[in-house]
Coordinates of C-alpha atoms and ligand atoms in Angstrom, one line a residue:
X160 CA 51.3 -25.1 -29.0
X161 CA 49.1 -23.2 -26.5
X162 CA 45.5 -22.7 -27.5
X163 CA 43.2 -19.9 -26.2
X164 CA 39.5 -19.6 -25.8
X165 CA 37.1 -18.2 -28.3
X166 CA 37.2 -14.4 -28.6
X167 CA 33.9 -13.5 -27.0
X168 CA 33.9 -16.1 -24.2
X169 CA 33.5 -13.7 -21.4
X170 CA 35.3 -14.4 -18.2
X171 CA 38.0 -16.6 -19.8
X172 CA 41.6 -15.7 -19.9
X173 CA 43.1 -14.1 -23.0
X174 CA 46.7 -14.5 -24.0
X175 CA 49.2 -11.8 -22.9
X176 CA 51.1 -9.9 -25.6
X177 CA 54.2 -12.0 -24.7
X178 CA 52.2 -15.2 -25.3
X179 CA 51.0 -13.7 -28.6
X180 CA 54.6 -13.0 -29.6
X181 CA 55.6 -16.6 -28.8
X182 CA 52.7 -18.0 -30.8
X183 CA 53.5 -15.8 -33.8
X184 CA 57.2 -16.6 -33.7
X185 CA 56.4 -20.3 -33.7
X186 CA 53.6 -20.4 -36.3
X187 CA 53.2 -16.9 -37.9
X188 CA 49.9 -15.0 -37.6
X189 CA 48.1 -18.1 -38.7
X190 CA 48.7 -19.4 -35.2
X191 CA 46.3 -16.8 -33.9
X192 CA 43.3 -19.0 -34.5
X193 CA 41.1 -17.1 -32.1
X194 CA 41.6 -13.8 -33.8
X195 CA 38.2 -12.7 -35.1
X196 CA 38.0 -11.5 -38.7
X197 CA 35.6 -8.6 -39.0
X198 CA 34.0 -6.9 -42.0
X199 CA 37.0 -4.7 -42.6
X200 CA 39.0 -8.0 -43.2
X201 CA 41.4 -7.2 -40.4
X202 CA 41.8 -9.8 -37.6
X203 CA 41.3 -8.8 -34.0
X204 CA 43.0 -10.7 -31.2
X205 CA 41.9 -10.0 -27.7
X206 CA 44.8 -10.0 -25.2
X207 CA 45.3 -9.6 -21.5
X208 CA 47.5 -6.6 -20.5
X209 CA 49.4 -6.6 -17.3
X210 CA 49.7 -2.8 -17.2
X211 CA 47.8 0.0 -18.8
X212 CA 50.0 3.1 -18.2
X213 CA 53.4 2.8 -19.9
X214 CA 56.3 5.0 -18.6
X215 CA 58.3 6.6 -21.4
X216 CA 61.5 8.7 -21.5
X217 CA 62.6 11.5 -23.8
X218 CA 59.1 12.7 -24.7
X219 CA 57.2 15.8 -23.5
X220 CA 55.1 13.5 -21.3
X221 CA 56.0 10.6 -19.0
X222 CA 53.1 8.2 -19.5
X223 CA 51.3 6.7 -22.5
X224 CA 48.2 4.7 -22.9
X225 CA 47.3 2.5 -26.0
X226 CA 44.1 0.3 -25.8
X227 CA 45.0 -1.3 -29.1
X228 CA 48.2 -2.3 -31.0
X229 CA 48.4 -2.1 -34.8
X230 CA 46.2 0.2 -36.8
X231 CA 43.8 -0.4 -39.6
X232 CA 44.3 3.2 -40.8
X233 CA 47.5 1.9 -42.3
X234 CA 49.3 5.1 -43.0
X235 CA 52.5 4.3 -44.9
X236 CA 54.6 6.7 -42.9
X237 CA 53.4 5.6 -39.5
X238 CA 56.2 5.6 -37.0
X239 CA 54.3 3.0 -34.9
X240 CA 54.8 0.4 -37.6
X241 CA 58.1 -0.5 -36.2
X242 CA 56.6 -1.4 -32.8
X243 CA 54.7 -4.4 -34.3
X244 CA 58.0 -6.3 -34.4
X245 CA 57.7 -6.6 -30.6
X246 CA 54.9 -9.1 -31.4
X247 CA 57.0 -10.9 -34.0
X248 CA 54.8 -9.4 -36.7
X249 CA 55.8 -7.5 -39.8
X250 CA 55.6 -3.7 -40.2
X251 CA 53.7 -3.8 -43.4
X252 CA 50.5 -5.8 -43.9
X253 CA 50.4 -7.3 -40.4
X254 CA 50.6 -3.8 -38.7
X255 CA 47.4 -2.8 -40.4
X256 CA 45.6 -6.1 -40.4
X257 CA 46.3 -7.9 -37.1
X258 CA 45.1 -5.7 -34.3
X259 CA 45.7 -6.6 -30.6
X260 CA 42.8 -5.5 -28.3
X261 CA 43.6 -5.1 -24.6
X262 CA 40.3 -6.2 -23.5
X263 CA 41.0 -5.8 -19.8
X264 CA 42.7 -2.4 -20.0
X265 CA 40.0 -0.4 -18.2
X266 CA 40.1 -2.5 -15.0
X267 CA 43.9 -2.5 -15.0
X268 CA 44.0 1.3 -15.5
X269 CA 41.5 1.9 -12.7
X270 CA 43.7 -0.1 -10.3
X271 CA 46.8 1.9 -11.4
X272 CA 45.0 5.2 -11.0
X273 CA 43.8 4.2 -7.5
X274 CA 47.3 3.6 -6.2
X275 CA 48.4 6.2 -3.6
X276 CA 51.7 6.5 -5.5
X277 CA 49.9 7.8 -8.7
X278 CA 50.7 11.5 -9.0
X279 CA 48.1 12.3 -11.7
X280 CA 50.7 13.1 -14.3
X281 CA 49.6 13.9 -17.9
X282 CA 48.8 10.8 -19.9
X283 CA 49.2 10.7 -23.8
X284 CA 46.8 8.5 -25.8
X285 CA 47.6 7.4 -29.3
X286 CA 51.4 7.1 -29.3
X287 CA 51.5 3.6 -30.8
X288 CA 48.1 3.2 -32.4
X289 CA 45.0 5.3 -33.2
X290 CA 42.6 5.1 -30.2
X291 CA 39.7 6.0 -32.5
X292 CA 40.4 3.4 -35.3
X293 CA 37.1 1.7 -36.4
X294 CA 37.2 -1.1 -33.9
X295 CA 36.8 1.4 -31.1
X296 CA 33.1 1.6 -32.2
X297 CA 32.7 -2.0 -31.0
X298 CA 34.9 -2.2 -27.9
X299 CA 34.7 1.4 -26.5
X300 CA 38.0 0.9 -24.6
X301 CA 39.1 4.5 -25.3
X302 CA 35.9 5.9 -24.1
X303 CA 35.9 3.8 -20.9
X304 CA 39.6 4.6 -20.3
X305 CA 38.9 8.4 -20.5
X306 CA 36.1 7.9 -18.0
X307 CA 38.5 6.1 -15.7
X308 CA 41.1 8.9 -16.1
X309 CA 38.3 11.5 -15.3
X310 CA 37.5 9.6 -12.1
X311 CA 41.3 9.6 -11.4
X312 CA 41.5 13.3 -12.1
X313 CA 44.4 12.8 -14.5
X314 CA 45.0 15.2 -17.4
X315 CA 45.2 13.7 -20.9
X316 CA 46.2 14.6 -24.5
X317 CA 44.9 12.4 -27.3
X318 CA 46.1 12.2 -30.9
X319 CA 43.9 10.6 -33.5
X320 CA 42.8 10.6 -37.2
X321 CA 39.3 9.2 -36.2
X322 CA 36.3 11.5 -36.5
X323 CA 34.7 9.0 -34.1
X324 CA 36.1 11.1 -31.3
X325 CA 33.0 13.3 -31.5
X326 CA 31.0 10.3 -30.2
X327 CA 32.8 10.9 -26.9
X328 CA 32.2 14.7 -26.6
X329 CA 30.3 14.1 -23.4
X330 CA 33.1 12.2 -21.7
X331 CA 35.7 14.7 -23.1
X332 CA 33.7 17.5 -21.6
X333 CA 33.7 15.8 -18.2
X334 CA 37.4 15.1 -18.5
X335 CA 38.1 18.8 -19.4
X336 CA 36.3 19.9 -16.3
X337 CA 37.9 17.3 -14.0
X338 CA 41.5 17.4 -15.0
X339 CA 42.1 18.9 -18.5
X340 CA 42.1 17.4 -22.0
X341 CA 43.5 18.3 -25.3
X342 CA 42.6 16.6 -28.6
X343 CA 45.3 16.7 -31.4
X344 CA 43.6 15.8 -34.6
X345 CA 46.2 14.6 -37.1
X346 CA 45.6 16.2 -40.5
X347 CA 49.0 16.2 -42.4
X348 CA 47.4 17.6 -45.6
X349 CA 44.0 18.2 -47.2
X350 CA 45.4 17.3 -50.6
X351 CA 43.2 14.5 -51.9
X352 CA 45.9 12.6 -53.8
X353 CA 48.4 12.7 -50.9
X354 CA 45.6 11.5 -48.5
X355 CA 44.5 8.6 -50.7
X356 CA 48.1 7.6 -51.3
X357 CA 49.6 7.9 -47.8
X358 CA 46.6 7.2 -45.5
X359 CA 44.6 4.6 -47.2
X360 CA 42.4 3.6 -44.2
X361 CA 41.6 7.0 -42.8
X362 CA 38.6 9.3 -43.0
X363 CA 38.8 12.2 -45.4
X364 CA 40.8 15.1 -44.0
X365 CA 37.9 17.5 -44.1
X366 CA 35.8 15.0 -42.1
X367 CA 38.6 15.1 -39.5
X368 CA 38.5 18.9 -39.5
X369 CA 34.7 18.9 -39.1
X370 CA 35.3 16.8 -36.0
X371 CA 37.7 19.5 -34.7
X372 CA 35.0 22.1 -35.2
X373 CA 32.4 20.0 -33.3
X374 CA 34.9 19.5 -30.4
X375 CA 35.7 23.2 -30.1
X376 CA 32.1 24.2 -30.4
X377 CA 31.5 21.8 -27.5
X378 CA 34.2 23.5 -25.4
X379 CA 36.8 20.8 -25.8
X380 CA 40.3 22.1 -26.5
X381 CA 41.1 20.7 -29.9
X382 CA 43.7 21.6 -32.6
X383 CA 45.5 20.0 -35.5
X384 CA 48.9 18.4 -36.0
X385 CA 50.1 18.5 -39.5
X386 CA 52.2 15.5 -38.8
X387 CA 53.9 14.2 -40.6
X388 CA 54.5 16.5 -43.6
X389 CA 55.9 14.1 -46.2
X390 CA 58.4 15.6 -48.6
X391 CA 57.2 15.5 -52.2
X392 CA 53.7 14.5 -51.3
X393 CA 52.4 17.2 -48.9
X394 CA 55.3 19.7 -48.6
X395 CA 54.8 22.2 -51.4
X396 CA 53.8 25.8 -50.5
X397 CA 50.4 25.4 -52.2
X398 CA 49.5 22.2 -50.3
X399 CA 50.7 23.7 -47.0
X400 CA 48.7 26.8 -47.5
X401 CA 45.5 25.0 -48.5
X402 CA 45.8 22.8 -45.4
X403 CA 46.5 25.7 -43.0
X404 CA 43.6 27.7 -44.5
X405 CA 41.3 24.7 -44.1
X406 CA 42.5 24.3 -40.5
X407 CA 41.8 27.9 -39.7
X408 CA 38.4 27.8 -41.4
X409 CA 37.4 24.9 -39.1
X410 CA 38.1 26.7 -35.9
X411 CA 41.1 24.8 -34.7
X412 CA 42.6 26.3 -31.5
X413 CA 46.2 25.6 -32.5
X414 CA 48.3 23.9 -35.1
X415 CA 51.6 22.1 -35.0
X416 CA 53.7 20.3 -37.6
X417 CA 56.5 17.9 -38.0
X418 CA 58.4 16.5 -41.0
X419 CA 58.4 12.7 -41.5
X420 CA 61.2 10.7 -40.0
X421 CA 62.0 7.1 -40.9
X422 CA 63.3 4.6 -38.5
X423 CA 63.7 0.8 -38.5
X424 CA 60.7 -1.1 -39.7
X425 CA 58.9 2.1 -40.7
X426 CA 61.8 3.0 -43.0
X427 CA 61.7 -0.5 -44.5
X428 CA 58.0 -0.3 -45.2
X429 CA 58.1 3.2 -46.6
X430 CA 61.0 2.5 -49.0
X431 CA 59.2 -0.7 -50.2
X432 CA 56.0 1.3 -50.7
X433 CA 57.9 3.9 -52.8
X434 CA 59.7 1.2 -54.8
X435 CA 56.3 -0.4 -55.6
X436 CA 54.2 2.8 -56.2
X437 CA 56.7 5.6 -57.0
X438 CA 60.0 4.1 -58.1
X439 CA 61.2 7.3 -59.6
X440 CA 61.0 9.0 -56.2
X441 CA 63.0 6.5 -54.3
X442 CA 66.5 7.9 -55.1
X443 CA 65.5 11.3 -53.8
X444 CA 64.2 9.8 -50.6
X445 CA 67.3 7.8 -50.2
X446 CA 69.2 11.0 -50.4
X447 CA 66.9 13.1 -48.1
X448 CA 66.7 10.3 -45.6
X449 CA 70.3 9.2 -45.5
X450 CA 69.7 9.4 -41.7
X451 CA 66.6 9.0 -39.7
X452 CA 65.6 12.6 -40.0
X453 CA 65.9 14.8 -43.1
X454 CA 68.6 17.5 -42.9
X455 CA 67.9 20.3 -40.4
X456 CA 67.9 22.9 -43.1
X457 CA 65.0 21.2 -44.9
X458 CA 63.0 20.7 -41.7
X459 CA 63.6 24.4 -40.7
X460 CA 62.5 25.5 -44.1
X461 CA 59.2 23.6 -43.9
X462 CA 58.5 24.7 -40.3
X463 CA 59.3 28.3 -41.2
X464 CA 56.8 28.2 -44.1
X465 CA 54.2 26.8 -41.8
X466 CA 54.7 29.5 -39.3
X467 CA 54.3 32.3 -41.9
X468 CA 51.1 30.7 -43.1
X469 CA 49.8 30.3 -39.5
X470 CA 50.3 34.0 -39.0
X471 CA 48.6 34.7 -42.3
X472 CA 45.5 32.7 -41.4
X473 CA 45.5 33.4 -37.7
X474 CA 46.0 29.9 -36.2
X475 CA 47.9 29.7 -33.0
X476 CA 51.1 27.7 -32.7
X477 CA 50.8 24.4 -31.0
X478 CA 50.6 25.2 -27.3
X479 CA 53.4 22.8 -26.2
X480 CA 55.7 23.4 -29.2
X481 CA 59.4 23.9 -28.5
X482 CA 60.6 27.5 -29.0
X483 CA 63.8 26.0 -30.6
X484 CA 61.6 25.4 -33.6
X485 CA 61.4 29.1 -34.2
X486 CA 63.3 30.4 -37.2
X487 CA 64.3 34.0 -37.7
X488 CA 62.7 34.4 -41.1
X489 CA 59.4 33.1 -40.1
X490 CA 58.3 36.4 -38.5
X491 CA 58.2 38.6 -41.5
X492 CA 59.3 36.4 -44.4
X493 CA 57.1 35.5 -47.4
X494 CA 56.6 31.7 -47.9
X495 CA 59.0 30.3 -50.5
X496 CA 59.0 27.0 -52.2
X497 CA 60.5 24.4 -49.9
X498 CA 64.0 23.3 -50.9
X499 CA 64.7 20.1 -52.9
X500 CA 61.9 21.5 -55.2
X501 CA 59.4 19.5 -53.1
Ligands
SF4_648 S1 46.3 6.7 -37.8 FE1 48.2 7.1 -36.6 S2 48.6 5.1 -35.6 FE2 47.2 4.7 -37.3 S3 48.5 4.1 -39.0 FE3 48.0 6.3 -39.2 S4 49.8 7.3 -38.2 FE4 49.8 5.2 -37.5

């Protein structure tokens, strides 16, 4: 079996993600003998990436950037859980406790941005991991990547649940002036029980909203994504209203929302989590999530209620939201309890 040098031996080669996958396939995560266990009990494995900008299809953007893989925030609904199987790891414990760190990403990104063929298209951060999860405090790969994108005059959008983003207000201001920058703070709900239950490793929602206020006060375009709204946990009218009021009170420039979807390994993890923690709820989720998405009628109802509440509290719609999401009754209708009694 291949062996790799100690984590902090500067200048020595780190394994690629493909080599990591091979090691884990042969020997499980125990084979990652160089992964460093830190105070949060997660293990961090440095890797060498061959590319930094990932082309994507079927999204509102064409490029993504993820300095880390896996996420210690450990949200049970996280759509990115299913990506961990690319490294032969599971979508449950290992997604939240074995984190790959692309230690060379800034150099690779700089070379990619310097190519004459690079057309400075919008780059989305945080599509497969949180770029401001706690380890960013140590590596600063997100900060340095933003600085590289500023030099490359490339616009960015970044989604996070990490209030650590305020550490980088200076580089976000530079980026805003150079090419444009939008921060999407993910706050699905301000309900304490739902937060503790569904997002065990994240900062309190109000801490995230205070970060939004700091960003907007500093002139950085920042708003909130209530994503995902989870049926039965955060979808009631009362919880939606408290959340949107709090978002408005913290000066968010916009708000968007989405209802949870469940696919592949994320579905497996979420259903196991329900079985373990809330067995009585599982049959209702099996019915609501007979497919990847809940029924259209349910999603429309949730979004309609959010729109009415947005109007009530004066928070703008997410700037890049699809007009198809509009629903006739959202203009004048009074919020009603969402269907399925959730
Ligand atoms: S913070 Fe984002 S990337 Fe991290 S576990 Fe939660 S949803 Fe997934």
